[in-house]
Short mmCIF file of C-alpha atoms in Angstrom, two decimals:
data_model
loop_
_atom_site.label_atom_id
_atom_site.label_comp_id
_atom_site.label_asym_id
_atom_site.label_seq_id
_atom_site.Cartn_x
_atom_site.Cartn_y
_atom_site.Cartn_z
CA MET A 1 16.69 -6.41 -61.60
CA ILE A 2 13.09 -5.19 -62.48
CA ARG A 3 13.90 -3.54 -66.17
CA ARG A 4 11.30 -1.65 -67.95
CA PRO A 5 11.02 -1.56 -71.79
CA PRO A 6 12.83 1.28 -72.98
CA ARG A 7 10.73 4.93 -73.38
CA SER A 8 10.88 4.61 -77.55
CA THR A 9 8.25 1.67 -76.97
CA PRO A 10 4.94 1.27 -77.02
CA SER A 11 3.00 2.87 -73.48
CA ASN A 12 0.45 0.06 -73.31
CA SER A 13 3.30 -2.65 -73.71
CA SER A 14 2.79 -5.37 -70.78
CA ALA A 15 3.71 -5.39 -67.54
CA ALA A 16 7.54 -4.02 -67.06
CA SER A 17 9.99 -7.04 -66.92
CA ASP A 18 13.78 -8.51 -67.80
CA VAL A 19 12.34 -9.49 -71.05
CA TYR A 20 10.28 -7.54 -73.19
CA LYS A 21 7.88 -9.83 -75.66
CA ARG A 22 5.83 -8.41 -78.70
CA GLN A 23 3.36 -10.34 -81.30
CA ASN A 24 4.55 -9.74 -84.67
CA HIS A 25 7.38 -8.13 -83.83
CA SER A 26 4.77 -4.81 -83.51
CA GLY A 27 6.49 -1.44 -82.29
CA VAL A 28 10.03 -3.03 -81.83
CA ASN A 29 13.03 -0.69 -81.88
CA ASP A 30 15.91 -3.26 -82.57
CA GLU A 31 18.53 -0.40 -82.21
CA ILE A 32 16.97 0.96 -79.00
CA PHE A 33 16.57 -2.15 -77.20
CA SER A 34 20.48 -3.28 -78.45
CA GLU A 35 21.76 -0.15 -76.54
CA GLU A 36 19.76 -0.68 -73.76
CA LYS A 37 20.94 -4.41 -73.52
CA ILE A 38 17.13 -5.72 -72.97
CA PRO A 39 16.39 -8.81 -74.37
CA TYR A 40 12.99 -9.09 -76.50
CA PHE A 41 10.73 -12.15 -77.56
CA SER A 42 8.83 -11.77 -80.45
CA TRP A 43 6.09 -14.27 -81.96
CA ILE A 44 5.78 -14.46 -84.92
CA LEU A 45 2.19 -15.13 -86.22
CA ASP A 46 2.85 -16.01 -89.49
CA ASN A 47 5.86 -15.02 -92.20
CA PRO A 48 8.79 -13.15 -90.63
CA PHE A 49 9.80 -12.14 -93.38
CA TYR A 50 6.59 -9.93 -93.56
CA HIS A 51 8.07 -8.15 -89.88
CA ILE A 52 11.49 -8.43 -89.57
CA ASN A 53 14.76 -7.17 -91.67
CA GLU A 54 18.51 -6.84 -91.55
CA SER A 55 17.95 -4.37 -88.46
CA SER A 56 17.02 -7.31 -86.78
CA LYS A 57 20.27 -8.68 -86.34
CA SER A 58 20.81 -8.79 -82.57
CA SER A 59 21.99 -10.58 -79.90
CA TYR A 60 19.12 -9.51 -77.68
CA ALA A 61 17.00 -10.42 -80.32
CA TYR A 62 14.93 -13.35 -79.98
CA PHE A 63 12.22 -14.74 -82.54
CA LEU A 64 9.66 -17.64 -81.82
CA VAL A 65 8.34 -19.02 -85.12
CA MET A 66 4.71 -20.97 -85.59
CA ASP A 67 7.11 -22.77 -88.62
CA LYS A 68 10.20 -24.54 -88.46
CA SER A 69 11.34 -24.08 -92.20
CA TYR A 70 12.02 -20.47 -90.97
CA ILE A 71 14.21 -21.31 -88.61
CA ASN A 72 16.93 -22.28 -91.39
CA GLU A 73 15.95 -19.80 -93.79
CA LEU A 74 16.33 -16.45 -90.87
CA ALA A 75 20.33 -17.93 -90.26
CA HIS A 76 20.60 -17.81 -93.91
CA TYR A 77 20.68 -13.82 -93.27
CA GLY A 78 22.00 -13.94 -90.32
CA ILE A 79 19.31 -14.41 -87.67
CA GLU A 80 19.79 -17.43 -85.56
CA ASN A 81 18.18 -16.42 -82.48
CA VAL A 82 15.20 -18.67 -83.93
CA PHE A 83 12.86 -21.09 -81.62
CA TYR A 84 10.14 -22.88 -82.89
CA LEU A 85 6.69 -21.99 -80.87
CA PRO A 86 3.68 -23.86 -82.51
CA PRO A 87 -0.05 -21.66 -82.28
CA ALA A 88 -2.23 -22.85 -79.63
CA SER A 89 -6.07 -22.14 -78.97
CA ASN A 90 -7.85 -21.33 -75.68
CA PRO A 91 -10.74 -24.31 -75.45
CA GLU A 92 -12.65 -22.16 -72.72
CA ARG A 93 -13.18 -19.27 -74.54
CA MET A 94 -13.96 -20.44 -77.63
CA HIS A 95 -16.47 -22.38 -75.67
CA ILE A 96 -17.49 -19.52 -74.11
CA MET A 97 -17.90 -17.71 -77.87
CA GLY A 98 -19.75 -20.84 -79.03
CA ARG A 99 -22.88 -20.45 -76.78
CA THR A 100 -24.59 -18.08 -78.53
CA THR A 101 -27.47 -19.11 -80.79
CA LEU A 102 -26.74 -19.09 -84.33
CA ARG A 103 -28.31 -20.76 -87.38
CA GLN A 104 -27.08 -24.08 -88.06
CA MET A 105 -24.64 -24.20 -91.42
CA ASP A 106 -23.77 -26.83 -93.85
CA ILE A 107 -20.16 -25.84 -94.90
CA SER A 108 -18.78 -22.38 -93.67
CA LEU A 109 -15.22 -20.57 -93.93
CA LEU A 110 -14.58 -17.94 -91.52
CA ASP A 111 -11.46 -15.94 -93.92
CA ASN A 112 -10.50 -13.32 -95.80
CA LEU A 113 -9.99 -14.02 -99.23
CA GLU A 114 -6.71 -12.38 -99.15
CA ARG A 115 -6.88 -10.38 -102.40
CA PRO A 116 -4.71 -6.89 -102.14
CA CYS A 117 -7.94 -5.05 -100.26
CA ASN A 118 -6.33 -2.75 -98.20
CA GLU A 119 -3.38 -0.76 -98.94
CA TRP A 120 -0.67 -2.72 -97.00
CA ARG A 121 -1.17 -5.17 -98.61
CA LYS A 122 -1.39 -3.11 -102.28
CA GLU A 123 2.26 -1.97 -101.12
CA ARG A 124 3.64 -5.19 -100.51
CA LEU A 125 2.67 -6.17 -104.21
CA ARG A 126 3.45 -3.38 -105.54
CA GLU A 127 6.96 -4.24 -104.04
CA ALA A 128 7.28 -7.39 -104.97
CA LYS A 129 9.68 -6.99 -108.03
CA PRO A 130 11.18 -10.47 -108.84
CA PRO A 131 13.67 -10.60 -111.76
CA THR A 132 10.98 -11.80 -114.44
CA ARG A 133 6.98 -12.19 -114.40
CA GLU A 134 8.15 -15.60 -115.67
CA ILE A 135 9.85 -16.27 -112.91
CA LEU A 136 6.75 -15.09 -110.14
CA ASP A 137 4.06 -16.84 -112.37
CA LEU A 138 6.62 -20.15 -111.99
CA LEU A 139 6.78 -19.70 -108.30
CA VAL A 140 2.81 -19.11 -107.95
CA HIS A 141 2.42 -22.21 -110.31
CA LEU A 142 4.93 -24.30 -108.14
CA LYS A 143 2.85 -23.45 -104.63
CA ILE A 144 0.05 -24.37 -106.70
CA GLN A 145 0.91 -27.47 -108.17
CA LYS A 146 2.80 -28.51 -105.08
CA PRO A 147 1.64 -26.97 -101.40
CA ARG A 148 4.04 -29.03 -99.53
CA MET A 149 6.98 -26.75 -101.68
CA THR A 150 8.66 -24.68 -99.10
CA PHE A 151 10.46 -21.16 -100.33
CA ASP A 152 13.95 -22.39 -100.06
CA GLU A 153 12.78 -25.03 -102.11
CA MET A 154 10.62 -22.64 -105.09
CA PHE A 155 13.45 -20.38 -105.50
CA SER A 156 15.81 -23.44 -105.77
CA PHE A 157 14.02 -24.75 -108.15
CA CYS A 158 13.76 -21.66 -110.35
CA ASP A 159 18.38 -21.00 -109.78
CA GLU A 160 18.70 -24.16 -111.24
CA LYS A 161 15.97 -23.09 -114.48
CA PHE A 162 16.95 -19.44 -114.76
CA GLN A 163 20.79 -19.55 -113.66
CA PHE A 164 19.94 -16.06 -111.59
CA LYS A 165 20.83 -17.01 -108.13
CA ILE A 166 17.55 -15.42 -106.31
CA LEU A 167 18.70 -16.79 -102.77
CA GLN A 168 21.68 -14.58 -103.73
CA LYS A 169 20.49 -11.56 -104.49
CA LEU A 170 17.25 -11.02 -102.24
CA ASP A 171 17.61 -9.24 -98.99
CA MET A 172 15.05 -9.91 -96.57
CA LYS A 173 12.95 -6.71 -97.65
CA ALA A 174 12.53 -7.94 -101.30
CA ARG A 175 12.25 -11.60 -100.07
CA GLY A 176 9.49 -10.60 -97.85
CA SER A 177 7.65 -8.75 -100.60
CA ILE A 178 7.87 -11.67 -103.48
CA GLU A 179 6.63 -14.32 -100.47
CA PHE A 180 3.49 -12.12 -99.46
CA ARG A 181 2.84 -11.77 -103.74
CA ILE A 182 2.87 -15.92 -104.10
CA ASP A 183 1.06 -16.20 -100.48
CA ALA A 184 -2.14 -13.81 -101.80
CA GLU A 185 -2.33 -14.86 -105.60
CA THR A 186 -2.33 -19.15 -104.34
CA THR A 187 -4.15 -18.42 -101.34
CA ALA A 188 -7.21 -16.85 -103.40
CA TYR A 189 -6.96 -19.24 -105.53
CA PHE A 190 -7.12 -22.60 -103.13
CA LYS A 191 -10.43 -20.81 -101.69
CA GLU A 192 -11.92 -19.77 -104.85
CA ASN A 193 -11.44 -23.04 -106.29
CA CYS A 194 -12.26 -24.87 -103.57
CA LEU A 195 -15.58 -23.17 -103.23
CA ALA A 196 -16.38 -24.22 -106.69
CA SER A 197 -16.46 -27.40 -106.07
CA LEU A 198 -18.99 -27.50 -103.85
CA LYS A 199 -21.61 -26.02 -105.24
CA LYS A 200 -24.60 -28.38 -104.67
CA TYR A 201 -23.87 -27.11 -100.90
CA LYS A 202 -25.13 -23.74 -99.30
CA ILE A 203 -21.59 -22.14 -98.15
CA THR A 204 -21.81 -19.09 -95.23
CA VAL A 205 -18.47 -17.08 -96.09
CA TYR A 206 -17.42 -14.48 -93.45
CA GLY A 207 -14.74 -12.23 -94.28
CA ASP A 208 -13.39 -8.98 -96.60
CA LYS A 209 -16.09 -7.59 -99.03
CA GLU A 210 -14.17 -9.01 -101.95
CA TRP A 211 -15.75 -12.05 -101.06
CA ARG A 212 -18.80 -10.56 -103.18
CA LYS A 213 -16.77 -10.61 -105.96
CA ILE A 214 -17.45 -14.13 -106.17
CA ASN A 215 -20.45 -15.13 -108.29
CA ALA A 216 -22.12 -17.87 -107.57
CA SER A 217 -25.49 -18.86 -106.12
CA ASN A 218 -24.47 -21.11 -103.63
CA ILE A 219 -22.08 -19.36 -101.69
CA TYR A 220 -23.63 -16.79 -98.81
CA TYR A 221 -21.68 -13.96 -97.94
CA ALA A 222 -22.00 -12.74 -94.17
CA GLY A 223 -19.97 -9.80 -93.49
CA SER A 224 -16.91 -9.58 -91.99
CA VAL A 225 -17.23 -10.38 -87.97
CA ASP A 226 -15.12 -9.60 -85.09
CA TYR A 227 -12.81 -12.39 -85.05
CA ALA A 228 -12.11 -12.75 -81.16
CA SER A 229 -15.96 -12.17 -80.34
CA CYS A 230 -17.62 -14.42 -82.45
CA ALA A 231 -15.24 -17.42 -84.25
CA GLY A 232 -15.73 -19.91 -81.55
CA ASN A 233 -20.06 -19.47 -82.21
CA ILE A 234 -19.44 -19.89 -85.76
CA TYR A 235 -17.12 -22.56 -85.76
CA ARG A 236 -19.67 -25.11 -83.83
CA ALA A 237 -22.65 -24.08 -85.43
CA SER A 238 -21.11 -25.22 -89.19
CA ASN A 239 -21.39 -28.73 -90.02
CA VAL A 240 -17.74 -28.28 -91.23
CA ASN A 241 -15.18 -25.61 -91.77
CA LEU A 242 -13.32 -25.20 -94.21
CA ASN A 243 -9.18 -24.26 -93.54
CA ILE A 244 -6.99 -23.05 -96.61
CA ILE A 245 -3.24 -23.35 -95.05
CA PRO A 246 -1.92 -20.12 -95.93
CA ALA A 247 0.95 -20.40 -98.32
CA HIS A 248 3.54 -18.91 -95.36
CA PHE A 249 2.33 -21.76 -93.23
CA GLN A 250 4.96 -24.15 -95.61
CA THR A 251 5.70 -27.08 -93.13
CA GLY A 252 3.26 -26.26 -89.70
CA ILE A 253 -0.49 -25.13 -89.26
CA ASN A 254 -2.52 -21.72 -89.12
CA PRO A 255 -3.50 -20.91 -85.62
CA ARG A 256 -7.22 -21.67 -87.26
CA LEU A 257 -7.20 -24.97 -87.31
CA LEU A 258 -6.52 -25.22 -83.52
CA ASP A 259 -9.31 -23.17 -82.80
CA ILE A 260 -12.02 -25.26 -84.82
CA ALA A 261 -10.53 -28.17 -83.22
CA ALA A 262 -11.20 -26.15 -80.13
CA THR A 263 -15.09 -25.71 -79.99
CA GLY A 264 -15.74 -29.40 -81.01
CA ALA A 265 -15.95 -28.85 -84.27
CA ILE A 266 -14.82 -30.41 -87.33
CA PHE A 267 -12.82 -29.15 -90.12
CA LEU A 268 -11.67 -30.32 -93.87
CA THR A 269 -8.14 -28.73 -94.39
CA THR A 270 -5.77 -28.48 -97.32
CA PRO A 271 -2.50 -30.40 -96.27
CA SER A 272 1.02 -29.49 -94.28
CA LYS A 273 3.97 -31.52 -93.36
CA PHE A 274 3.67 -31.68 -90.08
CA ILE A 275 -0.40 -31.05 -89.47
CA GLN A 276 -0.10 -34.79 -88.18
CA ASP A 277 1.81 -34.22 -85.68
CA PHE A 278 -1.15 -31.93 -84.07
CA PHE A 279 -3.42 -34.84 -83.48
CA ASP A 280 -4.18 -38.26 -81.90
CA LEU A 281 -6.65 -39.59 -84.70
CA ASP A 282 -5.78 -39.84 -88.34
CA LEU A 283 -6.72 -37.21 -89.99
CA LYS A 284 -6.92 -38.89 -93.46
CA TYR A 285 -10.15 -38.08 -93.56
CA LEU A 286 -9.86 -34.32 -92.85
CA ILE A 287 -7.18 -33.09 -95.26
CA PHE A 288 -8.12 -32.91 -99.19
CA HIS A 289 -5.84 -33.03 -101.80
CA SER A 290 -7.92 -31.86 -104.42
CA GLU A 291 -11.26 -30.22 -105.66
CA ASN A 292 -13.25 -33.56 -106.31
CA ASP A 293 -11.63 -35.26 -102.72
CA LEU A 294 -13.21 -32.06 -101.09
CA ALA A 295 -16.44 -32.42 -102.63
CA GLU A 296 -16.07 -36.38 -101.80
CA LYS A 297 -15.24 -35.51 -98.35
CA ALA A 298 -17.90 -32.89 -97.47
CA GLU A 299 -20.76 -34.74 -98.32
CA TYR A 300 -19.21 -37.82 -96.22
CA PHE A 301 -19.32 -35.56 -92.95
CA LEU A 302 -22.63 -33.84 -93.88
CA LYS A 303 -24.84 -37.05 -94.09
CA SER A 304 -23.95 -38.25 -90.33
CA ARG A 305 -24.02 -35.98 -87.49
CA GLU A 306 -23.13 -39.04 -85.39
CA ILE A 307 -19.69 -39.42 -86.92
CA ARG A 308 -19.33 -35.36 -86.73
CA THR A 309 -19.61 -35.31 -82.97
CA MET A 310 -17.44 -38.28 -82.90
CA VAL A 311 -14.51 -36.55 -84.69
CA GLY A 312 -15.24 -33.51 -82.94
CA ASN A 313 -14.72 -34.47 -79.72
CA GLU A 314 -11.24 -36.00 -80.75
CA LEU A 315 -10.26 -33.18 -82.21
CA PHE A 316 -10.91 -30.86 -79.14
CA GLU A 317 -9.35 -33.89 -77.03
CA SER A 318 -6.40 -33.26 -78.66
CA VAL A 319 -6.70 -29.25 -78.24
CA TYR A 320 -7.11 -29.51 -74.53
CA HIS A 321 -4.18 -32.18 -73.99
CA LYS A 322 -1.90 -30.71 -76.16
CA HIS A 323 -2.28 -27.27 -77.30
CA THR A 324 -3.44 -24.79 -75.05
CA TYR A 325 -1.42 -21.54 -73.70
CA GLU A 326 -0.78 -23.06 -70.87
CA HIS A 327 1.55 -25.59 -72.90
CA ARG A 328 2.78 -22.86 -74.85
CA ILE A 329 4.17 -21.25 -71.90
CA LYS A 330 5.54 -24.42 -70.86
CA GLU A 331 7.48 -24.95 -74.32
CA LEU A 332 8.44 -21.08 -74.05
CA LEU A 333 9.73 -21.68 -69.93
CA ASN A 334 12.12 -24.36 -71.68
CA ILE A 335 13.09 -21.74 -74.33
CA PHE A 336 14.21 -19.23 -71.52
CA GLU A 337 15.99 -22.37 -69.40
CA GLN A 338 18.16 -23.01 -72.78
CA ILE A 339 19.19 -19.40 -73.34
CA LYS A 340 19.32 -18.25 -69.83
CA PRO A 341 23.27 -18.45 -70.01
CA ARG A 342 22.98 -15.67 -72.78
CA LEU A 343 20.41 -13.13 -71.07
#
């Protein structure tokens, strides 16, 4: 039997089906789907606490997350239909995007600065009201000093130090607001400090207008671009692509990393707990752990086109053979098989 999505769902939804799928839980009315008894999947591309709340506790709601740590964190709030589905890329599309001629760049960064530069971000930051500013400052400091710490580990540390029991008192919306603020402040910090360590190189930055506030003679702000049509071109034209893994990817990687690799280009990236699991080659020269480390590794790769080509080809092979959307569809079908008795 084919079921159409409930009338209250977006009219531009995907084809009618027995199972409804959305990205980032956008436009989903949990109550309507439960009343209609239609299972629905949401593939969350960043932090699930930004998009779902206690009303999502439904036997018909299934969530796919790109970071394994969120499976246990969501279970703490009674949301248990959560499965791990890592990011993917489309090498063919990224290659097509890279055909346009673009001037060669030494180093580029395609990303927003992640400051609260629009109303949605400003509202989320205003909602973030932790017990004290001291605790929020400590959380931000912890994330900067120990990027691999998960939010649960950070909250537990504060609970022991301040005896406040953060995890017991935060509902999902409050937690999402606080994590957003930690993410915004720490990610901006890493981006600014990484660029500051590369003063001897010309850096081209694409993203929001907040980058104009960075006063550095070696940084050229190239404006905002449409990611879907321009990213591949930018990555292929860059000798080194910088990647700052956002704080909400606590143990995994951001999709941008796979997109860079899908073009055959190379990246220098901040660390993540399971980043090595995504690639076949040893990433020790592609992961930097400090500003000095970044500067040394950038110099190493900028000196040799031959090394960049060799490493880029290996990165491409990893994506092509393990991380395309065809691979993720197969993994999703395996998830369907696991839960079929419940549907």
